[in-house]
mmCIF file of C-alpha atoms and ligand atoms in Angstrom:
data_model
loop_
_atom_site.group_PDB
_atom_site.id
_atom_site.type_symbol
_atom_site.label_atom_id
_atom_site.label_comp_id
_atom_site.label_asym_id
_atom_site.label_seq_id
_atom_site.Cartn_x
_atom_site.Cartn_y
_atom_site.Cartn_z
ATOM 1 C CA UNK A 589 0.000 0.000 0.000
ATOM 2 C CA UNK A 590 1.272 3.424 -0.852
ATOM 3 C CA UNK A 591 -0.405 6.780 -0.520
ATOM 4 C CA UNK A 592 -0.342 8.542 -3.870
ATOM 5 C CA UNK A 593 -1.787 11.644 -5.456
ATOM 6 C CA UNK A 594 -3.327 11.787 -8.922
ATOM 7 C CA UNK A 595 -4.742 14.545 -11.120
ATOM 8 C CA UNK A 596 -8.409 14.437 -12.065
ATOM 9 C CA UNK A 597 -10.265 16.745 -14.435
ATOM 10 C CA UNK A 598 -14.055 16.860 -14.575
ATOM 11 C CA UNK A 599 -14.541 17.703 -18.256
ATOM 12 C CA UNK A 600 -16.887 20.266 -19.906
ATOM 13 C CA UNK A 601 -19.596 17.706 -20.766
ATOM 14 C CA UNK A 602 -20.023 17.061 -17.030
ATOM 15 C CA UNK A 603 -19.878 20.678 -15.846
ATOM 16 C CA UNK A 604 -22.457 21.538 -18.562
ATOM 17 C CA UNK A 605 -24.889 18.983 -17.087
ATOM 18 C CA UNK A 606 -24.299 20.165 -13.506
ATOM 19 C CA UNK A 607 -23.178 16.727 -12.338
ATOM 20 C CA UNK A 608 -19.828 17.574 -10.735
ATOM 21 C CA UNK A 609 -21.266 16.680 -7.331
ATOM 22 C CA UNK A 610 -22.413 13.288 -8.612
ATOM 23 C CA UNK A 611 -18.927 12.648 -10.014
ATOM 24 C CA UNK A 612 -17.380 13.705 -6.711
ATOM 25 C CA UNK A 613 -19.727 11.375 -4.874
ATOM 26 C CA UNK A 614 -18.405 8.362 -6.833
ATOM 27 C CA UNK A 615 -14.827 9.546 -6.213
ATOM 28 C CA UNK A 616 -15.393 9.861 -2.458
ATOM 29 C CA UNK A 617 -17.243 6.523 -2.202
ATOM 30 C CA UNK A 618 -14.144 4.868 -3.699
ATOM 31 C CA UNK A 619 -12.125 6.093 -0.725
ATOM 32 C CA UNK A 620 -10.180 8.730 -2.651
ATOM 33 C CA UNK A 621 -9.953 12.107 -0.926
ATOM 34 C CA UNK A 622 -10.321 15.354 -2.916
ATOM 35 C CA UNK A 623 -7.477 17.385 -1.386
ATOM 36 C CA UNK A 624 -7.566 20.269 -3.894
ATOM 37 C CA UNK A 625 -10.122 21.412 -6.419
ATOM 38 C CA UNK A 626 -10.794 24.430 -8.632
ATOM 39 C CA UNK A 627 -13.236 25.241 -11.400
ATOM 40 C CA UNK A 628 -11.436 26.982 -14.275
ATOM 41 C CA UNK A 629 -11.619 27.692 -17.971
ATOM 42 C CA UNK A 630 -8.755 26.164 -19.930
ATOM 43 C CA UNK A 631 -7.274 28.339 -22.664
ATOM 44 C CA UNK A 632 -6.432 26.774 -25.989
ATOM 45 C CA UNK A 633 -2.724 27.057 -25.150
ATOM 46 C CA UNK A 634 -3.126 25.299 -21.811
ATOM 47 C CA UNK A 635 -5.344 22.504 -23.196
ATOM 48 C CA UNK A 636 -2.968 21.980 -26.151
ATOM 49 C CA UNK A 637 -0.003 21.743 -23.811
ATOM 50 C CA UNK A 638 -1.790 19.442 -21.367
ATOM 51 C CA UNK A 639 -2.716 16.977 -24.139
ATOM 52 C CA UNK A 640 0.524 17.450 -26.125
ATOM 53 C CA UNK A 641 1.278 13.716 -25.795
ATOM 54 C CA UNK A 642 -1.656 13.139 -28.192
ATOM 55 C CA UNK A 643 -0.624 15.809 -30.719
ATOM 56 C CA UNK A 644 -0.192 13.309 -33.556
ATOM 57 C CA UNK A 645 -3.481 11.498 -32.911
ATOM 58 C CA UNK A 646 -6.352 12.286 -35.304
ATOM 59 C CA UNK A 647 -8.626 13.424 -32.460
ATOM 60 C CA UNK A 648 -6.163 15.969 -30.976
ATOM 61 C CA UNK A 649 -7.656 19.205 -32.392
ATOM 62 C CA UNK A 650 -11.209 18.114 -31.565
ATOM 63 C CA UNK A 651 -10.135 17.143 -28.064
ATOM 64 C CA UNK A 652 -8.537 20.544 -27.459
ATOM 65 C CA UNK A 653 -11.679 22.331 -28.757
ATOM 66 C CA UNK A 654 -13.850 20.185 -26.505
ATOM 67 C CA UNK A 655 -11.708 20.884 -23.439
ATOM 68 C CA UNK A 656 -12.035 24.665 -23.901
ATOM 69 C CA UNK A 657 -15.772 24.536 -24.684
ATOM 70 C CA UNK A 658 -16.781 25.108 -21.064
ATOM 71 C CA UNK A 659 -15.476 25.108 -17.506
ATOM 72 C CA UNK A 660 -13.547 22.194 -16.093
ATOM 73 C CA UNK A 661 -12.896 21.186 -12.487
ATOM 74 C CA UNK A 662 -9.266 20.250 -11.857
ATOM 75 C CA UNK A 663 -8.693 18.164 -8.756
ATOM 76 C CA UNK A 664 -5.993 16.420 -6.800
ATOM 77 C CA UNK A 665 -7.099 13.056 -5.408
ATOM 78 C CA UNK A 666 -5.178 11.282 -2.679
ATOM 79 C CA UNK A 667 -5.361 7.728 -1.394
ATOM 80 C CA UNK A 668 -3.886 4.239 -1.454
ATOM 81 C CA UNK A 669 -2.709 3.492 -4.996
ATOM 82 C CA UNK A 670 -4.611 6.586 -6.121
ATOM 83 C CA UNK A 671 -3.344 6.529 -9.720
ATOM 84 C CA UNK A 672 -4.484 2.994 -10.553
ATOM 85 C CA UNK A 673 -7.552 3.193 -8.310
ATOM 86 C CA UNK A 674 -8.845 6.320 -10.051
ATOM 87 C CA UNK A 675 -8.318 4.739 -13.486
ATOM 88 C CA UNK A 676 -10.608 1.920 -12.285
ATOM 89 C CA UNK A 677 -13.145 4.327 -10.830
ATOM 90 C CA UNK A 678 -13.240 6.282 -14.133
ATOM 91 C CA UNK A 679 -13.706 3.208 -16.345
ATOM 92 C CA UNK A 680 -12.548 2.677 -19.935
ATOM 93 C CA UNK A 681 -11.885 5.641 -22.243
ATOM 94 C CA UNK A 682 -14.729 4.417 -24.463
ATOM 95 C CA UNK A 683 -17.877 4.439 -22.306
ATOM 96 C CA UNK A 684 -19.292 1.520 -24.292
ATOM 97 C CA UNK A 685 -16.494 -0.578 -22.788
ATOM 98 C CA UNK A 686 -16.699 0.877 -19.280
ATOM 99 C CA UNK A 687 -17.819 -1.291 -16.380
ATOM 100 C CA UNK A 688 -21.006 -0.773 -14.375
ATOM 101 C CA UNK A 689 -20.603 1.697 -11.561
ATOM 102 C CA UNK A 690 -17.708 3.571 -13.155
ATOM 103 C CA UNK A 691 -17.939 7.324 -13.766
ATOM 104 C CA UNK A 692 -17.708 6.909 -17.537
ATOM 105 C CA UNK A 693 -20.338 4.154 -17.634
ATOM 106 C CA UNK A 694 -22.684 6.344 -15.596
ATOM 107 C CA UNK A 695 -22.091 9.702 -17.230
ATOM 108 C CA UNK A 696 -19.925 9.725 -20.387
ATOM 109 C CA UNK A 697 -21.629 10.807 -23.613
ATOM 110 C CA UNK A 698 -19.002 9.588 -26.107
ATOM 111 C CA UNK A 699 -15.376 8.453 -26.354
ATOM 112 C CA UNK A 700 -14.416 12.148 -26.458
ATOM 113 C CA UNK A 701 -16.975 13.652 -24.062
ATOM 114 C CA UNK A 702 -16.170 11.063 -21.435
ATOM 115 C CA UNK A 703 -16.625 13.250 -18.340
ATOM 116 C CA UNK A 704 -13.270 12.769 -16.600
ATOM 117 C CA UNK A 705 -9.502 12.690 -16.985
ATOM 118 C CA UNK A 706 -7.172 10.775 -14.677
ATOM 119 C CA UNK A 707 -3.377 10.514 -14.761
ATOM 120 C CA UNK A 708 -2.085 7.243 -16.222
ATOM 121 C CA UNK A 709 1.131 6.837 -14.184
ATOM 122 C CA UNK A 710 2.656 8.127 -10.966
ATOM 123 C CA UNK A 711 5.224 10.076 -12.951
ATOM 124 C CA UNK A 712 2.570 11.748 -15.103
ATOM 125 C CA UNK A 713 0.433 12.397 -12.022
ATOM 126 C CA UNK A 714 3.248 14.406 -10.460
ATOM 127 C CA UNK A 715 3.792 16.376 -13.687
ATOM 128 C CA UNK A 716 0.070 17.020 -14.212
ATOM 129 C CA UNK A 717 -0.480 18.107 -10.606
ATOM 130 C CA UNK A 718 2.331 20.653 -10.804
ATOM 131 C CA UNK A 719 0.953 21.824 -14.173
ATOM 132 C CA UNK A 720 -2.242 23.007 -12.424
ATOM 133 C CA UNK A 721 -1.440 23.423 -8.720
ATOM 134 C CA UNK A 722 1.174 25.249 -6.674
ATOM 135 C CA UNK A 723 2.650 23.479 -3.639
ATOM 136 C CA UNK A 724 0.737 25.909 -1.381
ATOM 137 C CA UNK A 725 -2.601 24.748 -2.830
ATOM 138 C CA UNK A 726 -2.006 21.172 -1.696
ATOM 139 C CA UNK A 727 -2.820 20.557 1.945
ATOM 140 C CA UNK A 728 -2.258 16.880 2.627
ATOM 141 C CA UNK A 729 -4.027 15.325 5.562
HETATM 142 P P1 LIG B 2135 -7.806 8.371 -21.135
HETATM 143 O O1 LIG B 2135 -8.488 9.718 -20.876
HETATM 144 O O2 LIG B 2135 -8.694 7.218 -20.773
HETATM 145 O O3 LIG B 2135 -6.433 8.288 -20.509
HETATM 146 P P2 LIG B 2135 -6.453 8.786 -23.686
HETATM 147 O O4 LIG B 2135 -5.306 9.334 -22.878
HETATM 148 O O5 LIG B 2135 -6.156 7.715 -24.685
HETATM 149 O O6 LIG B 2135 -7.623 8.257 -22.722
HETATM 150 O O7 LIG B 2135 -7.148 9.974 -24.480
HETATM 151 C C1 LIG B 2135 -7.288 11.248 -23.903
HETATM 152 C C2 LIG B 2135 -8.672 11.747 -24.192
HETATM 153 O O8 LIG B 2135 -8.825 11.943 -25.607
HETATM 154 C C3 LIG B 2135 -9.820 10.787 -23.838
HETATM 155 O O9 LIG B 2135 -10.192 10.811 -22.495
HETATM 156 C C4 LIG B 2135 -10.936 11.299 -24.748
HETATM 157 O O10 LIG B 2135 -11.526 12.492 -24.226
HETATM 158 C C5 LIG B 2135 -10.158 11.639 -26.000
HETATM 159 N N1 LIG B 2135 -10.111 10.514 -26.947
HETATM 160 C C6 LIG B 2135 -9.394 9.363 -26.818
HETATM 161 N N2 LIG B 2135 -9.584 8.547 -27.864
HETATM 162 C C7 LIG B 2135 -10.432 9.205 -28.706
HETATM 163 C C8 LIG B 2135 -11.017 8.898 -29.973
HETATM 164 N N3 LIG B 2135 -10.776 7.743 -30.589
HETATM 165 N N4 LIG B 2135 -11.861 9.813 -30.518
HETATM 166 C C9 LIG B 2135 -12.116 10.990 -29.907
HETATM 167 N N5 LIG B 2135 -11.595 11.343 -28.715
HETATM 168 C C10 LIG B 2135 -10.768 10.471 -28.113
HETATM 169 MG MG1 LIG B 2136 -4.754 9.461 -20.904
#
């Protein structure tokens, strides 16, 4: 068991439907603790940089446009094996393949508008957290 932190983003399709509380409820029921959270508007530059790893994928431009189409909620989640646990709690990228009870099965509208982001490795989690949060915004308990 190791206590980790991971970055979560509640995406514009979810903020638009006013279901951020329902998403947070699933997160908290899983045992993960929301230790930092802010609702922001991503600029095109920030969204492009955040998803730069996908810049050669055919969906990259659409993804960036989607991510700036409305507010997002960026969050830091903490708990035992938080990175892998949150990937499970989110469910598969494609909601048609997501398991019952996962956030994407419950709420995602499409493979793109799939309601949440979660870091895919501990290394990326640390990078993504420092991309959005200053040390002083993280109060571990
Ligand atoms: P995940 O968010 O599950 O880690 P990826 O890192 O592969 O998935 O993709 C990043 C995001 O890009 C996805 O969450 C989704 O919003 C979008 N995306 C992924 N694959 C596709 C696709 N085939 N068509 C459109 N959008 C996609
Ligand atoms: Mg990913």
